[in-house]
Amino acid sequence: METVAYVAIVIALWVLAGLAAVVVLLARQGYRHWGWYLMGAVLGPLFIPIAAERARRDVAVLERGEGSPRNEDPDRLTVVVGVDGSAESDQAVREAGRLFAGGGAAFVLVSVLDPDAAEFPDDPRRRAAHDLLTDRAGWLPEGAVLEIGCGQPARVLLEIARAEAADVLVLGRRGRGFSRRLLGSVAERLAHEAGVPVVFPPAAAGHQPVDRTTGQATRPVHRS
């Protein structure tokens, strides 16, 4: 029995070492695919140098649309908006349009994918992100430059904001699947490190349905 218990402990420590490498080194950099956890569990401590190498990889911009706020009038306001398809980010797009549209501002809509998306040019996540950004750009009268990056979301948004000489960042307090009550880790990091104003739009009152064409909340029809 002692031998069995010893073997069980060794196996448990082996698996935990690999999973810890995934959580500490990869998950923080935006790696979310379940395959990394499986690989970590199998390779155990042997996975640590693999995870460390992956974690050191730089932020990558996978796609960038035409137009550049940097090459326009230097007095023109550049607004970078984080987009992930969540209700919070949709509200961020609407708020950016409400606050800055019509004043000659240049908009940059950014979607951030897992670093794995950079491995394959035909990754379907790229097409989905492109379609999402194209749709949300239609909510803004002036349109927007579309950018798709991969890596840890806060790092990607910071790098793109700096590259575009952004004057303001607009993003939701939380992304998909999180409560609106607390400030998300990405939003919190950007608020401290962006070096420019960061706007967090208020939640849409009453969870009003949204017109997907205009991005505006619809009003209920009252019948007499």
XYZ file of C-alpha atoms in Angstrom:
224
model
C 0.000 0.000 0.000
C 2.878 2.332 0.792
C 4.268 1.816 -2.719
C 0.875 2.555 -4.291
C 0.492 5.702 -2.200
C 4.010 6.831 -3.143
C 3.334 6.299 -6.847
C 0.022 8.145 -6.572
C 1.744 11.099 -4.905
C 4.458 11.215 -7.576
C 1.863 11.132 -10.356
C -0.194 13.845 -8.684
C 2.850 16.097 -8.285
C 3.868 15.421 -11.890
C 0.449 16.429 -13.194
C 0.182 19.449 -10.892
C 3.595 20.745 -12.009
C 2.485 20.700 -15.651
C -0.890 22.262 -14.944
C 0.733 24.959 -12.817
C 3.016 25.816 -15.744
C -0.039 26.247 -17.974
C -1.890 28.449 -15.486
C 1.063 30.594 -14.401
C 2.932 30.927 -17.703
C 0.408 30.433 -20.504
C -3.077 31.308 -19.276
C -1.875 34.758 -18.212
C -0.636 35.349 -21.751
C -3.977 34.502 -23.330
C -3.582 30.769 -24.030
C -6.957 29.194 -23.286
C -7.182 26.056 -25.447
C -7.824 22.899 -23.438
C -5.034 21.103 -25.337
C -2.388 23.003 -23.372
C -3.788 21.660 -20.108
C -3.739 18.129 -21.492
C -0.148 18.557 -22.659
C 0.850 20.001 -19.294
C -0.738 17.117 -17.415
C 1.058 14.536 -19.555
C 4.492 16.175 -19.659
C 4.455 17.450 -16.085
C 7.628 19.370 -15.146
C 9.036 18.725 -18.630
C 6.412 21.152 -19.898
C 7.785 24.097 -17.868
C 10.492 25.164 -20.394
C 7.996 24.770 -23.262
C 5.486 26.986 -21.496
C 8.191 29.521 -20.612
C 9.271 29.794 -24.251
C 5.695 30.294 -25.389
C 5.044 32.915 -22.723
C 7.986 35.012 -23.937
C 6.576 35.386 -27.439
C 5.757 38.922 -28.450
C 2.325 40.312 -29.201
C 1.386 39.830 -32.860
C -0.976 41.830 -35.079
C -2.598 39.332 -37.409
C -4.688 41.713 -39.481
C -4.865 45.426 -39.959
C -7.371 47.215 -42.160
C -6.704 50.098 -44.469
C -6.261 53.584 -43.120
C -4.110 54.849 -40.295
C -5.038 57.486 -37.736
C -1.316 58.094 -37.302
C -1.067 59.473 -40.829
C -4.041 61.791 -40.498
C -4.315 65.238 -38.939
C -2.207 65.115 -35.725
C -4.935 67.097 -33.972
C -7.495 64.412 -34.771
C -8.634 62.381 -31.774
C -7.784 58.660 -32.018
C -10.130 56.326 -30.128
C -9.214 52.658 -29.630
C -12.101 50.344 -28.707
C -11.749 46.766 -27.473
C -14.270 44.399 -29.084
C -14.978 40.776 -28.132
C -18.674 40.394 -28.917
C -19.801 40.513 -25.290
C -22.602 42.787 -24.119
C -20.008 44.902 -22.303
C -17.871 45.444 -25.398
C -20.933 46.167 -27.538
C -21.867 48.848 -25.042
C -18.296 50.185 -25.349
C -18.715 50.578 -29.121
C -22.020 52.382 -28.650
C -20.556 54.655 -25.981
C -17.528 55.473 -28.143
C -19.856 56.477 -30.952
C -22.016 58.539 -28.624
C -19.077 60.398 -27.095
C -16.792 60.909 -30.079
C -18.652 60.356 -33.370
C -19.354 63.529 -35.285
C -16.320 65.289 -33.891
C -13.854 64.084 -36.498
C -12.434 61.306 -34.313
C -10.669 58.313 -35.863
C -11.781 54.948 -34.475
C -9.698 51.768 -34.184
C -11.632 48.619 -33.295
C -9.466 45.846 -31.849
C -10.252 42.179 -31.321
C -7.794 39.934 -29.449
C -7.447 36.207 -30.129
C -5.589 33.419 -28.347
C -1.904 33.266 -29.349
C -2.631 29.900 -30.976
C -4.539 31.732 -33.698
C -1.231 33.011 -35.087
C -0.125 29.470 -35.933
C -2.522 28.957 -38.838
C -3.494 31.710 -41.342
C -6.813 29.989 -42.063
C -7.819 29.672 -38.409
C -11.626 30.166 -38.340
C -11.270 32.415 -35.310
C -9.661 35.035 -37.526
C -12.634 35.082 -39.890
C -15.052 35.259 -36.965
C -13.104 38.170 -35.447
C -12.995 39.974 -38.806
C -16.745 39.568 -39.280
C -17.388 40.804 -35.738
C -15.255 43.921 -36.225
C -16.789 44.654 -39.615
C -20.262 44.477 -38.097
C -19.397 46.717 -35.147
C -17.645 49.254 -37.404
C -21.024 49.669 -39.096
C -22.334 51.064 -35.821
C -20.032 54.084 -36.188
C -20.952 56.759 -38.746
C -17.316 57.311 -39.714
C -16.392 53.620 -39.813
C -13.156 52.413 -38.241
C -9.752 50.858 -38.796
C -9.987 47.157 -37.881
C -7.168 45.338 -36.121
C -6.897 41.718 -34.971
C -4.135 40.849 -32.533
C -3.184 37.761 -30.589
C -1.701 37.365 -27.134
C -2.588 38.489 -23.639
C -5.505 40.908 -24.179
C -4.172 43.761 -22.034
C -0.753 43.596 -23.718
C -2.266 43.568 -27.189
C -4.528 46.529 -26.477
C -1.667 48.470 -24.901
C 0.668 47.815 -27.833
C -1.918 48.773 -30.431
C -2.961 51.862 -28.476
C 0.659 52.987 -28.333
C 1.313 52.180 -31.990
C -1.732 54.194 -33.029
C -0.886 57.046 -30.634
C -4.341 56.629 -29.096
C -5.810 59.560 -27.198
C -8.419 57.468 -25.396
C -9.315 53.802 -24.848
C -12.888 52.552 -24.580
C -13.701 49.045 -23.377
C -16.113 47.078 -21.251
C -15.421 46.433 -17.601
C -15.806 42.720 -18.172
C -15.591 40.418 -21.150
C -17.535 37.260 -21.847
C -18.877 35.288 -18.942
C -18.004 37.672 -16.119
C -20.077 39.650 -13.679
C -20.509 43.369 -14.217
C -19.979 44.015 -10.510
C -16.198 43.821 -10.552
C -13.558 45.423 -12.734
C -11.987 42.781 -14.993
C -8.239 42.105 -14.947
C -7.775 43.457 -18.479
C -9.694 46.647 -17.737
C -7.879 47.093 -14.432
C -4.440 46.731 -16.027
C -5.280 49.146 -18.826
C -6.625 51.672 -16.353
C -3.239 51.659 -14.602
C -0.854 51.312 -17.557
C -2.448 52.894 -20.616
C -1.113 56.387 -20.000
C -4.237 57.844 -21.651
C -7.836 58.147 -20.422
C -9.718 54.822 -20.311
C -13.513 55.002 -20.616
C -15.662 52.251 -19.112
C -19.233 52.696 -20.353
C -22.161 52.143 -18.014
C -24.170 48.976 -18.457
C -27.195 49.308 -20.695
C -30.181 50.023 -18.476
C -32.597 47.172 -18.106
C -30.705 44.956 -20.552
C -32.561 46.525 -23.445
C -32.538 44.579 -26.715
C -30.118 45.930 -29.298
C -30.676 46.612 -32.975
C -27.775 44.662 -34.503
C -27.742 46.961 -37.528
C -27.333 50.252 -35.702
C -26.000 49.057 -32.352
C -28.611 51.162 -30.560
C -30.859 49.914 -27.784
C -34.419 49.507 -28.968
C -37.357 50.872 -27.052
C -40.304 48.691 -26.115
C -43.569 49.422 -27.889
C -46.436 50.170 -25.512
C -49.835 49.253 -26.781
C -52.940 50.970 -25.480
